[in-house]
XYZ file of C-alpha atoms in Angstrom:
525
model
C 0.000 0.000 0.000
C 1.402 3.441 -0.888
C 2.298 5.564 2.127
C -0.176 8.333 1.205
C -2.978 5.770 0.883
C -2.029 4.211 4.211
C -2.129 7.610 5.921
C -5.506 8.405 4.358
C -6.850 5.016 5.407
C -5.569 5.692 8.916
C -7.475 8.976 9.084
C -10.652 7.499 7.615
C -10.612 4.602 10.066
C -9.457 6.763 12.973
C -12.664 8.741 12.552
C -14.511 5.574 13.428
C -12.423 4.944 16.530
C -12.791 8.268 18.330
C -15.257 8.763 21.131
C -16.256 5.094 21.430
C -16.744 2.968 24.502
C -17.907 -0.523 25.263
C -17.126 -1.880 21.788
C -14.002 -3.546 20.407
C -12.926 -1.691 17.285
C -10.025 -1.864 14.859
C -7.247 -0.150 16.826
C -4.210 -1.385 14.937
C -3.467 -0.986 11.232
C -0.164 -2.838 11.123
C -1.697 -5.954 9.593
C -4.195 -4.351 7.238
C -2.420 -5.658 4.149
C -2.691 -9.206 5.498
C -6.477 -9.065 5.327
C -7.685 -11.350 2.603
C -9.568 -9.471 -0.093
C -11.691 -12.005 -1.961
C -11.513 -12.398 -5.693
C -14.641 -10.658 -6.977
C -14.985 -13.335 -9.641
C -15.608 -15.936 -6.927
C -18.327 -15.919 -4.311
C -17.415 -14.634 -0.869
C -19.014 -13.721 2.436
C -17.481 -11.345 4.976
C -19.082 -11.429 8.418
C -18.349 -8.515 10.753
C -19.036 -9.434 14.381
C -20.114 -7.311 17.308
C -16.760 -7.866 19.042
C -14.824 -6.515 16.035
C -13.747 -9.896 14.631
C -14.115 -10.679 10.929
C -14.756 -13.928 9.061
C -13.912 -14.058 5.346
C -15.624 -17.169 3.982
C -15.068 -18.849 0.625
C -17.915 -21.322 1.056
C -20.774 -21.498 3.523
C -24.166 -22.926 4.351
C -26.943 -21.671 6.611
C -28.526 -23.967 9.182
C -32.095 -25.126 8.680
C -33.151 -22.999 11.642
C -31.431 -19.978 10.007
C -29.658 -19.066 13.245
C -26.129 -20.269 12.412
C -23.749 -19.977 9.460
C -21.195 -22.733 8.844
C -18.301 -21.919 6.545
C -14.670 -22.247 5.529
C -12.184 -19.426 5.131
C -10.226 -17.138 7.438
C -10.906 -15.616 10.858
C -9.308 -12.292 11.884
C -9.438 -10.652 15.303
C -10.350 -7.012 15.894
C -6.730 -6.015 15.112
C -7.070 -7.832 11.769
C -4.483 -10.385 12.805
C -5.071 -13.807 11.289
C -6.381 -16.181 13.966
C -7.445 -19.296 12.116
C -7.812 -20.753 8.635
C -10.071 -23.598 7.559
C -9.544 -24.530 3.933
C -12.201 -25.825 1.612
C -11.980 -29.278 0.066
C -13.390 -28.929 -3.478
C -14.110 -32.658 -3.626
C -16.058 -32.712 -0.351
C -19.670 -31.747 0.102
C -20.214 -28.733 2.317
C -21.314 -29.827 5.814
C -21.458 -28.549 9.380
C -18.396 -30.407 10.738
C -14.870 -28.997 10.707
C -16.242 -25.614 9.770
C -16.452 -22.216 11.394
C -19.735 -21.831 13.246
C -21.057 -18.264 13.489
C -24.234 -17.495 15.417
C -26.559 -15.125 13.587
C -27.047 -12.795 16.542
C -23.286 -12.158 16.750
C -23.198 -10.678 13.224
C -23.432 -6.902 12.859
C -22.920 -6.659 9.073
C -22.251 -8.926 6.103
C -20.580 -8.315 2.740
C -21.173 -10.651 -0.164
C -21.540 -10.934 -3.923
C -23.999 -13.828 -3.646
C -27.334 -13.423 -1.875
C -28.992 -16.527 -3.314
C -30.668 -18.713 -0.681
C -29.753 -16.305 2.125
C -32.374 -15.909 4.810
C -34.056 -12.555 5.295
C -32.115 -11.725 8.450
C -28.730 -12.067 6.741
C -29.943 -10.250 3.626
C -31.159 -7.387 5.814
C -27.624 -6.629 7.034
C -25.689 -7.384 3.832
C -23.706 -4.986 1.679
C -23.851 -6.653 -1.723
C -21.206 -6.397 -4.431
C -22.948 -6.004 -7.782
C -21.288 -7.538 -10.866
C -21.301 -5.524 -14.073
C -23.776 -7.976 -15.612
C -26.504 -6.654 -13.303
C -25.872 -3.004 -14.131
C -27.890 -1.345 -16.880
C -26.215 0.259 -19.874
C -27.163 3.695 -18.541
C -25.291 2.993 -15.293
C -22.213 1.798 -17.155
C -22.094 5.130 -18.994
C -22.508 7.098 -15.748
C -22.472 4.862 -12.655
C -23.053 7.797 -10.257
C -26.450 8.469 -11.847
C -27.873 4.976 -11.299
C -31.420 4.780 -9.991
C -31.623 4.677 -6.213
C -35.127 4.780 -4.861
C -35.543 3.362 -1.368
C -38.978 1.691 -1.160
C -41.120 3.280 -3.869
C -44.893 3.537 -3.546
C -47.506 3.862 -6.277
C -51.174 4.817 -5.878
C -54.024 5.441 -8.294
C -54.207 8.918 -9.773
C -57.059 9.454 -12.230
C -57.387 5.675 -12.457
C -53.716 4.996 -13.275
C -50.873 4.015 -10.950
C -48.410 6.839 -10.451
C -45.348 7.163 -8.246
C -46.485 8.905 -5.060
C -43.868 8.464 -2.338
C -40.545 6.986 -1.283
C -39.813 5.669 2.168
C -37.085 6.678 4.664
C -34.593 8.041 2.121
C -31.979 9.016 4.705
C -31.975 5.613 6.461
C -28.832 4.224 4.820
C -28.131 1.450 7.359
C -29.792 -0.174 10.397
C -28.515 2.451 12.841
C -30.092 5.198 10.707
C -33.493 3.478 10.722
C -36.419 5.866 11.086
C -40.048 6.309 10.176
C -41.232 8.488 7.326
C -44.577 10.180 6.650
C -45.597 11.117 3.104
C -48.718 12.882 1.924
C -50.419 11.102 -0.993
C -51.314 14.455 -2.481
C -52.542 13.294 -5.875
C -54.142 9.984 -4.853
C -57.685 9.136 -5.924
C -60.393 8.775 -3.261
C -61.771 5.217 -3.481
C -64.748 4.440 -1.267
C -63.931 1.061 0.254
C -60.394 -0.052 -0.656
C -57.025 1.556 -1.328
C -54.274 -0.312 -3.179
C -50.655 0.739 -2.741
C -47.974 -0.823 -4.917
C -44.657 -1.317 -3.130
C -41.590 -1.802 -5.338
C -37.830 -2.147 -5.089
C -36.509 -0.654 -8.333
C -32.888 -0.085 -7.333
C -29.781 -2.124 -6.582
C -30.551 -2.004 -2.881
C -31.836 -4.171 -0.055
C -34.952 -2.691 1.557
C -35.867 -3.612 5.128
C -39.434 -2.512 5.892
C -41.040 -2.657 9.339
C -44.476 -1.457 8.306
C -46.437 0.455 5.679
C -49.495 1.995 7.333
C -52.155 4.193 5.784
C -53.148 7.273 7.811
C -56.663 8.585 7.202
C -58.196 11.990 7.868
C -61.884 12.700 7.100
C -62.413 15.327 4.431
C -64.497 18.372 5.247
C -65.318 20.868 2.523
C -62.198 22.543 1.171
C -60.157 21.853 4.288
C -56.925 19.858 4.014
C -54.626 18.234 6.570
C -50.851 18.660 6.350
C -47.947 17.275 8.387
C -45.028 19.069 10.031
C -41.428 17.872 10.298
C -42.264 16.994 13.912
C -44.910 14.522 12.639
C -47.866 16.548 13.851
C -50.955 16.949 11.683
C -53.005 20.132 11.342
C -56.264 20.826 9.548
C -56.099 23.947 7.390
C -58.307 26.187 5.264
C -58.063 29.347 3.154
C -54.990 28.165 1.243
C -53.551 30.964 -0.880
C -50.637 31.570 -3.234
C -47.838 34.065 -2.618
C -48.329 37.656 -3.680
C -44.747 37.578 -4.911
C -41.883 35.102 -5.256
C -38.382 36.252 -6.091
C -35.283 34.108 -6.688
C -31.917 34.857 -8.272
C -33.399 34.471 -11.767
C -36.227 36.892 -10.973
C -39.933 36.131 -10.636
C -40.689 32.488 -9.738
C -44.390 32.716 -8.875
C -45.685 30.781 -11.889
C -43.658 27.671 -10.968
C -44.612 27.484 -7.289
C -48.219 28.667 -7.042
C -49.671 25.202 -7.805
C -48.729 21.639 -6.825
C -48.524 20.516 -10.460
C -45.094 18.853 -10.912
C -43.838 22.037 -12.605
C -40.878 22.689 -10.328
C -38.509 25.545 -9.738
C -34.895 24.382 -9.477
C -31.450 25.726 -10.218
C -28.086 24.359 -11.278
C -25.456 23.613 -8.656
C -22.677 26.116 -8.166
C -19.647 25.394 -10.341
C -17.132 26.015 -7.537
C -18.905 24.913 -4.351
C -21.673 22.297 -4.162
C -22.747 23.723 -0.785
C -23.273 27.262 -2.105
C -26.587 28.747 -0.925
C -29.344 30.677 -2.695
C -32.448 32.473 -1.411
C -36.159 32.887 -2.158
C -38.155 35.915 -0.995
C -41.896 35.341 -0.512
C -44.743 37.657 0.418
C -48.298 36.725 1.450
C -51.354 38.741 2.369
C -51.905 38.395 6.106
C -54.899 38.044 8.411
C -53.411 39.026 11.799
C -56.272 37.337 13.667
C -55.497 33.846 12.270
C -52.769 31.263 12.851
C -50.842 30.457 9.690
C -48.563 27.830 8.243
C -46.306 27.804 5.190
C -46.814 24.883 2.799
C -43.723 23.640 0.947
C -43.990 20.954 -1.740
C -40.495 19.755 -2.609
C -38.075 16.954 -3.368
C -34.339 16.791 -3.939
C -32.366 16.737 -7.156
C -29.752 14.021 -7.692
C -26.932 15.947 -6.035
C -27.182 13.996 -2.770
C -27.411 10.681 -4.641
C -24.292 11.504 -6.649
C -22.293 12.466 -3.556
C -23.422 9.388 -1.628
C -22.332 7.112 -4.474
C -19.019 8.964 -4.711
C -18.263 8.495 -1.020
C -19.108 4.788 -1.314
C -16.727 4.484 -4.251
C -13.924 6.365 -2.492
C -14.034 4.003 0.506
C -13.960 1.080 -1.939
C -13.237 -2.308 -0.416
C -13.220 -0.725 3.067
C -16.848 0.421 2.849
C -18.233 -2.616 4.649
C -15.767 -2.171 7.501
C -16.791 1.447 7.948
C -20.496 0.591 7.967
C -19.829 -2.207 10.460
C -18.174 0.289 12.808
C -21.239 2.534 12.653
C -23.490 -0.437 13.382
C -21.282 -1.415 16.313
C -22.339 1.762 18.110
C -19.643 4.211 17.061
C -21.518 7.498 17.452
C -18.502 9.538 16.370
C -18.505 7.852 12.972
C -22.236 8.369 12.621
C -21.825 12.044 13.484
C -19.167 12.486 10.781
C -21.550 11.046 8.194
C -24.322 13.332 9.406
C -22.046 16.383 9.263
C -21.272 15.611 5.634
C -24.978 15.768 4.733
C -25.519 18.750 7.056
C -23.052 20.674 4.932
C -25.641 20.563 2.144
C -28.444 21.361 4.570
C -32.187 21.557 4.168
C -34.647 24.293 3.246
C -34.280 26.956 5.935
C -37.305 29.174 6.603
C -36.918 32.723 7.928
C -39.601 35.264 8.829
C -39.147 39.038 8.781
C -39.965 40.672 12.106
C -41.315 44.182 12.628
C -37.756 45.507 12.991
C -36.993 44.080 9.495
C -34.614 41.456 10.900
C -34.818 37.888 9.595
C -35.331 35.138 12.174
C -35.019 31.419 11.376
C -38.123 29.475 12.423
C -37.697 25.988 10.919
C -35.893 23.766 8.414
C -37.174 21.062 6.044
C -34.716 18.168 5.712
C -36.589 15.307 4.039
C -34.219 13.653 1.586
C -35.006 11.843 -1.656
C -35.339 12.600 -5.394
C -38.317 10.363 -6.246
C -41.547 12.112 -5.249
C -42.456 15.527 -3.878
C -43.924 15.729 -0.394
C -45.801 18.650 1.160
C -44.683 19.976 4.553
C -46.389 22.409 6.908
C -44.266 24.954 8.768
C -46.115 26.734 11.571
C -45.502 30.492 11.567
C -45.341 32.813 14.572
C -47.959 35.598 14.801
C -47.435 38.566 12.487
C -49.202 41.889 13.088
C -48.420 43.481 9.739
C -50.720 43.266 6.716
C -48.086 41.246 4.869
C -46.066 38.159 5.836
C -42.539 38.227 4.414
C -40.593 34.962 4.327
C -37.155 33.942 3.116
C -36.066 30.455 2.089
C -32.367 29.623 2.099
C -31.233 26.407 0.414
C -28.295 24.853 -1.398
C -28.163 25.677 -5.090
C -28.979 22.741 -7.328
C -30.225 20.543 -4.453
C -33.978 21.205 -4.253
C -36.917 21.097 -6.655
C -39.642 23.380 -5.286
C -43.090 22.501 -6.638
C -45.411 24.367 -4.290
C -45.383 27.336 -1.921
C -48.576 28.512 -0.241
C -49.971 29.964 2.974
C -52.704 28.163 4.922
C -54.857 29.122 7.885
C -54.456 26.561 10.680
C -57.720 25.341 12.218
C -56.322 22.867 14.744
C -54.388 19.663 15.355
C -55.725 16.371 13.981
C -55.013 12.730 14.809
C -55.118 10.000 12.142
C -57.063 6.787 11.824
C -54.314 4.197 11.262
C -55.029 1.333 8.847
C -52.748 -1.663 8.283
C -52.849 -3.777 5.112
C -55.730 -6.235 4.995
C -54.115 -8.219 2.162
C -50.659 -8.438 0.606
C -50.306 -9.789 -2.935
C -47.184 -10.971 -4.719
C -47.605 -11.795 -8.417
C -51.402 -11.630 -7.952
C -51.290 -14.284 -5.211
C -51.780 -13.883 -1.483
C -48.469 -13.639 0.353
C -49.157 -14.445 3.998
C -45.486 -14.268 4.930
C -45.150 -10.700 3.644
C -48.481 -9.829 5.276
C -47.196 -11.050 8.642
C -43.963 -9.089 8.264
C -45.855 -5.840 7.603
C -48.509 -6.259 10.276
C -47.106 -8.308 13.166
C -43.754 -6.447 13.086
C -41.859 -9.327 14.697
C -39.547 -9.527 11.664
C -39.394 -6.947 8.855
C -40.165 -7.480 5.186
C -36.906 -7.669 3.210
C -37.112 -6.884 -0.503
C -34.571 -7.308 -3.292
C -34.200 -5.533 -6.658
C -37.265 -6.175 -8.805
C -39.568 -7.217 -5.945
C -43.134 -5.902 -6.158
C -46.083 -6.174 -3.786
C -49.663 -4.933 -3.764
C -50.899 -3.763 -0.364
C -54.678 -3.549 0.005
C -56.299 -1.483 2.747
C -59.983 -1.626 3.700
C -61.398 1.859 4.182
C -64.381 2.751 6.401
C -67.311 3.756 4.211
C -68.687 6.483 6.467
C -67.000 9.344 4.569
C -64.262 10.281 2.113
C -60.700 10.538 3.349
C -57.399 12.207 2.743
C -54.412 9.824 2.830
C -50.885 9.760 4.210
C -48.418 6.875 4.172
C -46.300 6.086 7.234
C -43.374 3.723 6.762
C -40.448 2.634 8.881
C -37.228 0.853 7.987
C -33.861 1.270 6.331
C -32.041 0.284 3.153
C -28.556 -0.877 2.228
C -27.043 0.350 -1.020
C -25.240 -2.298 -3.077
C -21.612 -1.696 -3.990
C -21.177 -1.700 -7.780
C -18.163 -3.562 -9.113
C -17.154 -0.537 -11.165
C -17.061 1.693 -8.108
C -14.317 -0.407 -6.513
C -11.968 0.780 -9.243
C -12.492 4.350 -7.983
C -11.241 3.724 -4.449
C -9.537 6.917 -3.310
C -8.795 7.129 0.400
C -7.562 10.696 0.146
C -10.941 11.839 -1.162
C -12.734 9.716 1.429
C -10.731 11.405 4.186
C -11.615 14.813 2.758
C -15.307 13.961 2.687
C -15.453 12.904 6.332
C -12.956 15.304 7.917
C -13.273 18.402 5.729
C -16.795 18.352 4.236
C -16.608 22.018 3.265
C -13.460 21.491 1.199
C -14.901 18.282 -0.199
C -17.940 20.151 -1.544
C -15.615 22.482 -3.410
C -13.345 19.743 -4.748
C -16.328 17.654 -5.895
C -17.963 20.498 -7.823
C -16.126 20.180 -11.190
C -16.866 16.456 -11.496
C -20.547 16.905 -10.657
C -20.972 19.797 -13.087
C -19.757 17.550 -15.925
C -22.595 15.064 -15.387
C -25.313 17.317 -13.951
C -27.138 18.026 -17.258
C -27.741 14.303 -17.951
C -28.257 13.038 -14.402
C -32.063 13.081 -14.448
C -32.365 11.229 -17.775
C -29.866 8.527 -16.814
C -31.369 8.143 -13.343
C -34.905 7.421 -14.526
C -33.795 5.166 -17.391
C -31.672 2.948 -15.115
C -34.456 1.662 -12.871
C -34.129 -2.025 -12.006
C -37.480 -3.661 -12.770
C -37.742 -7.431 -12.910
C -39.279 -8.607 -16.174
């Protein structure tokens, strides 16, 4: 290993060793070169354990009870010193004797290029190496624009299924697991049953705890919206801005309706974290409580940067993820700081003294479907409400900006799926995963399910989708050729500098990112 690469690797891994307690981590790098890196042309399975040890298996089987893995290969301790080797006999049938025995509950993360016949638990914690044969032609041309969707949800809109939501886009590993609430803004209003199509259209493993439908009775022209704090408020008297100004001038025509006609800008050519501002004005009723409505989604800037960081860590990516999953909060904080450098949509209100005061920030990630957020505003005595939005250039697509009068807080009627279909047949196993919540539903690229919800027939409803889970991005074979520990160190330790250094590369591909992204979806035929 070149000295500069070794130093960069030291700094990248040292990030994952600071501020930790109660967990054995990799504290010595003297034997890093002795770690066996499997031939990508052959199958392999790396098992990272909770105590820091690592198994690199050449062949393995899973017990009938799915709680133990038996395999042959090499065992390393937490210092990556070789402890034991059990070699495979090509002429012998794989069995459970004279093999390593690894209990499922001791495994924190797996890396493999072969997921066939793996149980759901192992698949749910596996970083998968994707061979070029699985990658679409669009991804080969530009691998950093490949489709990445998280769980994608379709609902009927004017009688046809349209993409409505994506689940937990920022939950990139088990320790980042969270729930996500999405408004099904355009969904039809069936009387007795709602069908949601759940798909995995990316080279990812999706681990889904539940997919619940949240119902709110409709009343006249009133609508319910959700805040970032997952509160719901009924609103009325929704109105467009009087004016909307951005750096290009007037932007009112693009944001006055939720119509998929979005206002967005190009990223800055010198700094991907460069900010821009919107200025909004609304007519005010000082006697009412108001909320700002923001319909938005992200561009592909975050996706591109995430894929780049994965590529830069290369063959060490699984080790880094394993450290995060082993409870290393310092490592997790470094990852979060990288995304915080891009930031969300900051909302400011102008006070009577003309000073701008920040009141909230929208941070929902994901480029698939726009969601509408409610931001509660403080009282304003003036006849006009002046707001400012500050956001990273080239990161956000703004579809809708409006002001609503808040009537009061609402609480949803929660509905779980009554039926789950897979290839038009009942799937009781998937149904149990999504309703009993003992074990999650694990989906692979190309998987599709229909979730059917029975709706009370006493009135018409407005719908939200609440999901919980995480996903694991698969490592593309081509990305391993881009391993660059110096750039990885920059990303984690100096995110501000990284955003400037990454700008020229992103600007080269930015014009074609959207086209390549949507044409590289992985859909099983």
